[in-house]
Short mmCIF file of C-alpha atoms in Angstrom, two decimals:
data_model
loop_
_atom_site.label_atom_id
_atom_site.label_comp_id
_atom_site.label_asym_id
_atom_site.label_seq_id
_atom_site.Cartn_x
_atom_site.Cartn_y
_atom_site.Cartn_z
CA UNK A 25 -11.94 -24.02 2.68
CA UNK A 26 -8.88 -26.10 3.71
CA UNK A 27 -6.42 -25.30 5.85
CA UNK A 28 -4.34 -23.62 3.40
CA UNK A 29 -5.15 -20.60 0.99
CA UNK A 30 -5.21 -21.26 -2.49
CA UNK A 31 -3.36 -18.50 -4.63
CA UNK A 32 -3.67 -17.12 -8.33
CA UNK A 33 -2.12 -14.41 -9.44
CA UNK A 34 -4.36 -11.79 -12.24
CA UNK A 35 -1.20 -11.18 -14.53
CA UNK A 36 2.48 -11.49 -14.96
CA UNK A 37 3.52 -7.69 -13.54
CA UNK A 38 6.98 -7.17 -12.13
CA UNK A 39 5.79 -7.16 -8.47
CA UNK A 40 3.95 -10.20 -8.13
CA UNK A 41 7.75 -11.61 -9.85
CA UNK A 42 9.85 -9.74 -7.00
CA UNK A 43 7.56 -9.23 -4.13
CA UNK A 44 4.42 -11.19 -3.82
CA UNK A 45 6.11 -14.48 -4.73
CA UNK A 46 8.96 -14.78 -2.93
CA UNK A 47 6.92 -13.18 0.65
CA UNK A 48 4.25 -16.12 -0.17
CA UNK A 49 6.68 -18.96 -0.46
CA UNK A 50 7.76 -17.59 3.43
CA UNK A 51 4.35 -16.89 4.54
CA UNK A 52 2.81 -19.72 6.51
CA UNK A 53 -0.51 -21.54 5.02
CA UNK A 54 -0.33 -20.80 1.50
CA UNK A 55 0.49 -21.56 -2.05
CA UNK A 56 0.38 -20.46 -5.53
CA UNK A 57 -1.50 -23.01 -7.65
CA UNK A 58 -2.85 -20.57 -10.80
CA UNK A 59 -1.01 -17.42 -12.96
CA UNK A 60 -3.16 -15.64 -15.39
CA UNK A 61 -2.19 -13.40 -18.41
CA UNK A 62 -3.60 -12.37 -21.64
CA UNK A 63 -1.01 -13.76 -23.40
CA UNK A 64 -1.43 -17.41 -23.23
CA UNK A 65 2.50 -18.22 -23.54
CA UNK A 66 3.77 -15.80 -21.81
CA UNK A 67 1.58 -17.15 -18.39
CA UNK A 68 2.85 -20.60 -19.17
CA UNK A 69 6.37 -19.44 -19.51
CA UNK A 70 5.49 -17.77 -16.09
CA UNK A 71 4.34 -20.57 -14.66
CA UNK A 72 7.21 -22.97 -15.88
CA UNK A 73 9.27 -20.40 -14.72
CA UNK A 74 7.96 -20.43 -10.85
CA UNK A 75 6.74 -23.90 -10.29
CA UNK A 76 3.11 -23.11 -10.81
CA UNK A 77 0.89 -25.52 -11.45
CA UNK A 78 -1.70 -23.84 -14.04
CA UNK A 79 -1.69 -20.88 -16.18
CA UNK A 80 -4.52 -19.36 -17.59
CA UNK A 81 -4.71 -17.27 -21.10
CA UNK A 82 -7.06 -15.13 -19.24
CA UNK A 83 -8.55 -13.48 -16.37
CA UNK A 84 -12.12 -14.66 -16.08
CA UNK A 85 -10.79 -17.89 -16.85
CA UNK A 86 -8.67 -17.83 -13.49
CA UNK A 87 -11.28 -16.40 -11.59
CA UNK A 88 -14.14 -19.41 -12.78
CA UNK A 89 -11.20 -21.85 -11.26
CA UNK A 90 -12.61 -23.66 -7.72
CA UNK A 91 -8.96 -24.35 -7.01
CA UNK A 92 -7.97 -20.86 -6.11
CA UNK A 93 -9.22 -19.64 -2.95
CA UNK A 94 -7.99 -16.26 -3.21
CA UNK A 95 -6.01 -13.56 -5.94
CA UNK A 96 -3.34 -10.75 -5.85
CA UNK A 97 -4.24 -7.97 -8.11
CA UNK A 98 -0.75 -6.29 -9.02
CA UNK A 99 -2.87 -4.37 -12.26
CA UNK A 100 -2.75 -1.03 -12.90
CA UNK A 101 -4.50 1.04 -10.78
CA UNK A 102 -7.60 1.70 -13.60
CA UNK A 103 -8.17 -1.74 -13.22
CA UNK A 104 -8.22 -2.45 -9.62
CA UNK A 105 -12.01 -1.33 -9.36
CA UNK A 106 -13.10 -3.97 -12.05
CA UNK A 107 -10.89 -6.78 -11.52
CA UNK A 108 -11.82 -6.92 -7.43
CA UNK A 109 -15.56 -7.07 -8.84
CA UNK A 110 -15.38 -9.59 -10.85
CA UNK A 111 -13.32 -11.47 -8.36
CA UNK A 112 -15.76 -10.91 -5.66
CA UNK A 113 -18.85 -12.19 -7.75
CA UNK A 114 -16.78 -15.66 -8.07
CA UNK A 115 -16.29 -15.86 -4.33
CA UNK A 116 -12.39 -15.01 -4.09
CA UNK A 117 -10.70 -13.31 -1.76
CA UNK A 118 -9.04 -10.20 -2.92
CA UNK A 119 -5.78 -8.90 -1.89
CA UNK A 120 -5.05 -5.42 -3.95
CA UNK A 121 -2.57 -3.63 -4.95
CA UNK A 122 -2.55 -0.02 -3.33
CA UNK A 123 -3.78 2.57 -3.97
CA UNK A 124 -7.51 -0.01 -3.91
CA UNK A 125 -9.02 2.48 -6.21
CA UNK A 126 -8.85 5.75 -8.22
CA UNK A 127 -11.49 7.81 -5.91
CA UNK A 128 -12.76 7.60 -3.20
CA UNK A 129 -16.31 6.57 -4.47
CA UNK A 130 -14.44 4.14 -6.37
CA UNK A 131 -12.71 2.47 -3.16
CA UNK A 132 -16.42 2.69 -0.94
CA UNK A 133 -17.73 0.68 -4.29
CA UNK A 134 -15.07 -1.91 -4.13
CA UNK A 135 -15.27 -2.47 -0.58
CA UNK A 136 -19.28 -2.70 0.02
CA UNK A 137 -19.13 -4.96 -3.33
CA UNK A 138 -16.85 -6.81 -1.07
CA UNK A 139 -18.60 -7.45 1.81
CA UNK A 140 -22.02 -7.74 0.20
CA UNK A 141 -19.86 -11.08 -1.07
CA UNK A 142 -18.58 -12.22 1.98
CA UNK A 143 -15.03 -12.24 0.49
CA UNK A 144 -11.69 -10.55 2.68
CA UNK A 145 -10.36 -7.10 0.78
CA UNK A 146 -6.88 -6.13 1.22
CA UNK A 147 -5.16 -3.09 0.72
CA UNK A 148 -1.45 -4.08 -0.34
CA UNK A 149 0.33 -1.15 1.83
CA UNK A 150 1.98 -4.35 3.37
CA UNK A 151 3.94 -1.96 5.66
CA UNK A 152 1.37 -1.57 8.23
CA UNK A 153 1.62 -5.10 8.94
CA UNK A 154 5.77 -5.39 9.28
CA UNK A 155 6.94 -6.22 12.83
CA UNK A 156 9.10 -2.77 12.57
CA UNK A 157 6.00 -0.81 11.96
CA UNK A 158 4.54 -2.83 14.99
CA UNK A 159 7.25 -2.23 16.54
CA UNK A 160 7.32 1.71 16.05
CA UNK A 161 3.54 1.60 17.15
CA UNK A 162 4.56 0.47 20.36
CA UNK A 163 7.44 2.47 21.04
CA UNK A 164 5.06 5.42 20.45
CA UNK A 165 2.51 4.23 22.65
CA UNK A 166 5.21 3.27 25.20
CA UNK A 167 5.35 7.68 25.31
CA UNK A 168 8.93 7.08 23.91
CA UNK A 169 9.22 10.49 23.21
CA UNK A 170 6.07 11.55 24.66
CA UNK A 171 2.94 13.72 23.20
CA UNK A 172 3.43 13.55 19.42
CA UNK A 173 3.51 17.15 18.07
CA UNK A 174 4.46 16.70 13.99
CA UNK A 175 6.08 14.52 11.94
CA UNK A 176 7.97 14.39 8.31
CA UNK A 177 7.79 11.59 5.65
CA UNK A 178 9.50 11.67 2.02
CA UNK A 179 9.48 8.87 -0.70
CA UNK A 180 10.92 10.57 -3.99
CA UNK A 181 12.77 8.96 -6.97
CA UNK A 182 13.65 10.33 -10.70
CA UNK A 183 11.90 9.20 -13.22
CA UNK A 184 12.93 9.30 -16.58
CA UNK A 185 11.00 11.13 -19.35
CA UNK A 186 10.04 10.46 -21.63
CA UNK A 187 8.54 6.73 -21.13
CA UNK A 188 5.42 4.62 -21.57
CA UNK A 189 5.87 3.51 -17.76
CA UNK A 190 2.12 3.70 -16.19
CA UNK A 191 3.79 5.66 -13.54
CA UNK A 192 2.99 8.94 -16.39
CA UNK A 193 0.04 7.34 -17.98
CA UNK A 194 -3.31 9.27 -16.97
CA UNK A 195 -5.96 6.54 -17.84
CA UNK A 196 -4.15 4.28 -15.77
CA UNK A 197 -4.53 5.78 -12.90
CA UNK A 198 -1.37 7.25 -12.86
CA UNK A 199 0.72 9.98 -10.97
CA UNK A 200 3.15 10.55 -7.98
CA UNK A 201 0.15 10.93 -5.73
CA UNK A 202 -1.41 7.04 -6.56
CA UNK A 203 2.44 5.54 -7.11
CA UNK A 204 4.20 7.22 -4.31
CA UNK A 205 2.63 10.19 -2.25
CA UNK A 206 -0.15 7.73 -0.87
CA UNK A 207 2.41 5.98 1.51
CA UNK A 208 3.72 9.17 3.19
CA UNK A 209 -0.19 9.93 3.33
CA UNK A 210 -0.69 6.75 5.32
CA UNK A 211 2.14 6.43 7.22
CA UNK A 212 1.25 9.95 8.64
CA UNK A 213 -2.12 8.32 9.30
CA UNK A 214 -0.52 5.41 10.93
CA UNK A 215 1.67 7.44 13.08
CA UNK A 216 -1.21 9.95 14.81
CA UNK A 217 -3.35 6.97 14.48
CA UNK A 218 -6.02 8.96 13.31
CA UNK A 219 -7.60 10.86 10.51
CA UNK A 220 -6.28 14.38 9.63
CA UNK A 221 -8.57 17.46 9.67
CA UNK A 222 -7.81 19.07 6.96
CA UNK A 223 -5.10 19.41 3.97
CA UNK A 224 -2.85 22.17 2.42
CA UNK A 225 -0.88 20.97 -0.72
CA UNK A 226 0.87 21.73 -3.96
CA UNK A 227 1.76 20.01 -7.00
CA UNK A 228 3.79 20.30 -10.30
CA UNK A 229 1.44 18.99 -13.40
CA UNK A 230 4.03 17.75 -15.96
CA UNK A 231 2.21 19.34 -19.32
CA UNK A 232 3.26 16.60 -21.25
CA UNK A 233 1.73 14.13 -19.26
CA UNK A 234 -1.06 15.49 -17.44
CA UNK A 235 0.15 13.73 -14.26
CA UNK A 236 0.99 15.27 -11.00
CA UNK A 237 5.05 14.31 -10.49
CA UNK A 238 5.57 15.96 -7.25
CA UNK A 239 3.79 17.12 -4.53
CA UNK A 240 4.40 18.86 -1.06
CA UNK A 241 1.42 18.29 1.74
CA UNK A 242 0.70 19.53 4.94
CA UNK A 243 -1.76 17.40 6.91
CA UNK A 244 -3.50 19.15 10.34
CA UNK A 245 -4.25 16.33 12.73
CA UNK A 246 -6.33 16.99 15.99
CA UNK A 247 -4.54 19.61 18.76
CA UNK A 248 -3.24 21.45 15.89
CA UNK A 249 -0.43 18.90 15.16
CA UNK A 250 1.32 18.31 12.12
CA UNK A 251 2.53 15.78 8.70
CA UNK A 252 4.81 17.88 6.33
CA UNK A 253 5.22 14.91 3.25
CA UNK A 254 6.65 15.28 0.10
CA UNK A 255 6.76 12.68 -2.30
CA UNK A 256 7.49 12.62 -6.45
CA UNK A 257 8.74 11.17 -9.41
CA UNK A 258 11.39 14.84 -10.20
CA UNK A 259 14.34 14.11 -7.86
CA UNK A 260 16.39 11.42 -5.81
CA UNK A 261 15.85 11.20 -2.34
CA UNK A 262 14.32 7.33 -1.56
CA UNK A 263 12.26 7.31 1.59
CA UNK A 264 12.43 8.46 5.35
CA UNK A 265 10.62 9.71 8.35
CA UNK A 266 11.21 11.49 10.96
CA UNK A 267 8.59 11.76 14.16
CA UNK A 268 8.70 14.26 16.35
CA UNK A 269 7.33 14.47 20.16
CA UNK A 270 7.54 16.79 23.43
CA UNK A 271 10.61 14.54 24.57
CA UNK A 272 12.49 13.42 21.62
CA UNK A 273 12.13 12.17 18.39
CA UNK A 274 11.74 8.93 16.10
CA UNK A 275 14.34 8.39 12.92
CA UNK A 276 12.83 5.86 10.62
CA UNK A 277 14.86 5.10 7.22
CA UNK A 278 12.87 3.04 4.54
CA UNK A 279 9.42 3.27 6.59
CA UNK A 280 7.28 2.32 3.60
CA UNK A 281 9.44 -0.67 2.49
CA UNK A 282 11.15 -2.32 5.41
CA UNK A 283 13.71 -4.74 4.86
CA UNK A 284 14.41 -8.06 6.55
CA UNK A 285 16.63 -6.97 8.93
CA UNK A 286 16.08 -2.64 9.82
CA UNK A 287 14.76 -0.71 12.70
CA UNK A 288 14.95 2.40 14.14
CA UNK A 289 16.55 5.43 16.24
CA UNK A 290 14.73 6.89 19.37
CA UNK A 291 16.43 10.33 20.15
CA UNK A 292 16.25 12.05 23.54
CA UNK A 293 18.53 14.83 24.23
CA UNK A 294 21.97 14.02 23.53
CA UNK A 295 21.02 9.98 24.07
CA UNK A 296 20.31 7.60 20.84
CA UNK A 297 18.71 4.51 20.99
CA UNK A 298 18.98 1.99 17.87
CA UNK A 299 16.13 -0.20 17.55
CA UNK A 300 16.78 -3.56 15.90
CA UNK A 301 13.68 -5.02 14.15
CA UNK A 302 14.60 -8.92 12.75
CA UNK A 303 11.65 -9.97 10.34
CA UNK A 304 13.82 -12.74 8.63
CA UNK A 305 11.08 -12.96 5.46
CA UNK A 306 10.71 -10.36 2.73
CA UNK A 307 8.26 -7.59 3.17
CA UNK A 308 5.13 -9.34 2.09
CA UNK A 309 4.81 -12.19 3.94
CA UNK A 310 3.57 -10.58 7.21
CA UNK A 311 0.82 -8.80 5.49
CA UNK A 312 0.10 -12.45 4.03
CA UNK A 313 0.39 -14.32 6.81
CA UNK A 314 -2.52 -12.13 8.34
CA UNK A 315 -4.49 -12.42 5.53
CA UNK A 316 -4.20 -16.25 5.87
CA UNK A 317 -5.32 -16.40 10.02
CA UNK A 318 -8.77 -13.81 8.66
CA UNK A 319 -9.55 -16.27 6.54
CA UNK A 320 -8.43 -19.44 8.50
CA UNK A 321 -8.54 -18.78 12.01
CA UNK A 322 -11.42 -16.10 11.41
CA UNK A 323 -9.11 -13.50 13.31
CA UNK A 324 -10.29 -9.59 12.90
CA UNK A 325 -8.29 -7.76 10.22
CA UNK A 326 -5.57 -4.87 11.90
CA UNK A 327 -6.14 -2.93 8.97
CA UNK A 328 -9.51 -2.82 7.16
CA UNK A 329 -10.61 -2.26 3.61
CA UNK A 330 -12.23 0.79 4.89
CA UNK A 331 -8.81 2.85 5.51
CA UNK A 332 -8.50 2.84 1.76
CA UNK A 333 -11.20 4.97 1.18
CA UNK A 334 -9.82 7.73 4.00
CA UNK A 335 -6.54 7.12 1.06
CA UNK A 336 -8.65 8.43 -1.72
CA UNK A 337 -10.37 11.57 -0.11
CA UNK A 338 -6.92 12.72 0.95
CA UNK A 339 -5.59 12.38 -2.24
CA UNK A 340 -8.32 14.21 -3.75
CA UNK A 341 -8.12 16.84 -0.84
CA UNK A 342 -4.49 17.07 -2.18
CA UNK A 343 -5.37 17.64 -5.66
CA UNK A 344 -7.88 20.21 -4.20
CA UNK A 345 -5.99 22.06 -2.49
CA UNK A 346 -3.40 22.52 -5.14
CA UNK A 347 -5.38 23.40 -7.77
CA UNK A 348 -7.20 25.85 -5.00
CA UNK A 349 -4.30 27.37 -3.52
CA UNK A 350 -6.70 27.00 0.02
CA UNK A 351 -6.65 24.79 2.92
CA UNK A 352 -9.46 21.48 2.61
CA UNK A 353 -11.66 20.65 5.75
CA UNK A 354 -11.48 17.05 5.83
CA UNK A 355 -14.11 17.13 9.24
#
């Protein structure tokens, strides 16, 4: 490998357009050399588009290239499982759009086919690698506002039915809970820094659609400490957290999608304390730019592939639950 990573990009999908391109042309040691789509023109019209330098009419094809060192899989979430496979077995390095898989079993297969390759697997929650969410980790462990005792986190939006968007589609892998409920799931993992205990949920099926398009969760963490999340496709409401401790407590807008410039307030008693986070490149590129020192500089992963799977079983402890009406034991 040189000392730059080698991009290609396994279809033409809105985020790799918005997101993944513009954080890569700010992340250091990388480029985008391949696009691949299975329409033939309309990866070459990509490609003209964004100044790369070859387009494929199809995924395999890509994949066989031994310019491209590594691939972003923005595909729906069905396809993550087989896509990451098939990348593996032609010695790429996979960086994957979240949620990694549909199941849990799913995710474990993905990442031991992984590392029986000796590729890198990414999770794209790019989040977790942000200098605010660094930022917030160390303000917490700095006892900020002291012994954490419960938290909330919210990311809601209206969707509009009806639509073909693969937000609704059930063989996609769709549903609130694999578009938008798994980031308040791992942020609340990310906060308590550990793995919750157990899981009490509900969710509205739409019976049209078969997909889950809200849900409210309560996740138990150890000492009998708390998550309340809500997340879902039925109302307005965008994202935010709020973290709560014996002290004070933490007000985070946008915690799942941080912007260039954002932080911030730490709250104790009647004193508030804005905390200014400057990134100065779009919310990719961090997660990127890690991605590149694994692979270049051999440095250990903050986040591994692993954590994906813990994802999946809360999901399914969510789904569970709901359909239950009890509590799930998680340990």
């Amino acid at each position: 490998m040189s000392d730059r990573i080698r991009w290609g990009i396994l279809s033409t999908a809105k985020i790799a357009e918005t997101a993944f391109i513009p954080s890569l042309q700010h992340a250091r040691r990388g480029e985008l050399v391949a696009i691949a789509s299975r329409d033939g023109a309309r990866a070459q019209a990509f490609a003209d588009e964004h100044g790369i330098p070859e387009s494929f009419d199809s995924y395999d094809a890509m994949l066989a290239s031994d310019n491209v060192d590594a691939v972003y899989i923005p595909l729906p979430n069905s396809m993550h499982a087989e896509w990451t496979a098939k990348a593996a077995a032609q010695g790429k390095h996979v960086f994957c759009e979240k949620p990694l898989g549909v199941s849990a079993v799913e995710a474990e297969q993905m990442v031991e086919t992984c590392r029986e390759a000796g590729v890198l697997l990414f999770e794209a929650f790019v989040f977790l690698y942000h200098p605010k969410s660094l930022k917030l980790r160390a303000t917490l462990e700095e006892g900020a506002i002291g012994h954490l005792v419960q938290m909330t986190a919210s990311f809601t939006f209206p969707l509009q039915r009806p639509t073909d968007n693969i937000r609704m589609n059930r063989d996609l892998g769709g549903g609130n809970l694999m578009d938008v409920g798994c980031y308040p799931i791992t942020y609340a993992r990310f906060v308590f820094n550990e793995e919750p205990v157990s899981v009490q949920a509900a969710c509205r099926i739409d019976p049209d659609y078969g997909v889950d398009t809200r849900s409210s969760m309560v996740l138990t963490f150890s000492g009998d400490r708390h998550a309340a999340l809500q997340s879902g496709f039925d109302a307005p409401g965008g994202q935010r957290a709020v973290i709560h401790g014996e002290k004070g407590y933490i007000a985070v807008p946008q915690p799942c999608h941080p912007k260039a410039q954002d932080g911030f307030v730490v709250c104790r008693g009647d004193r508030e304390e804005a905390v200014a986070v400057e990134a100065g490149v779009p919310p990719f590129a961090p997660a990127i730019e890690h991605f590149h020192d694994c692979l270049l500089d051999k440095v250990e992963p903050m986040q591994t592939a692993a954590n994906a799977v813990g994802t999946m079983r809360i999901i399914e402890a969510v789904r569970e639950s709901s359909e239950t009406g009890r509590r799930v034991d998680l340990i």
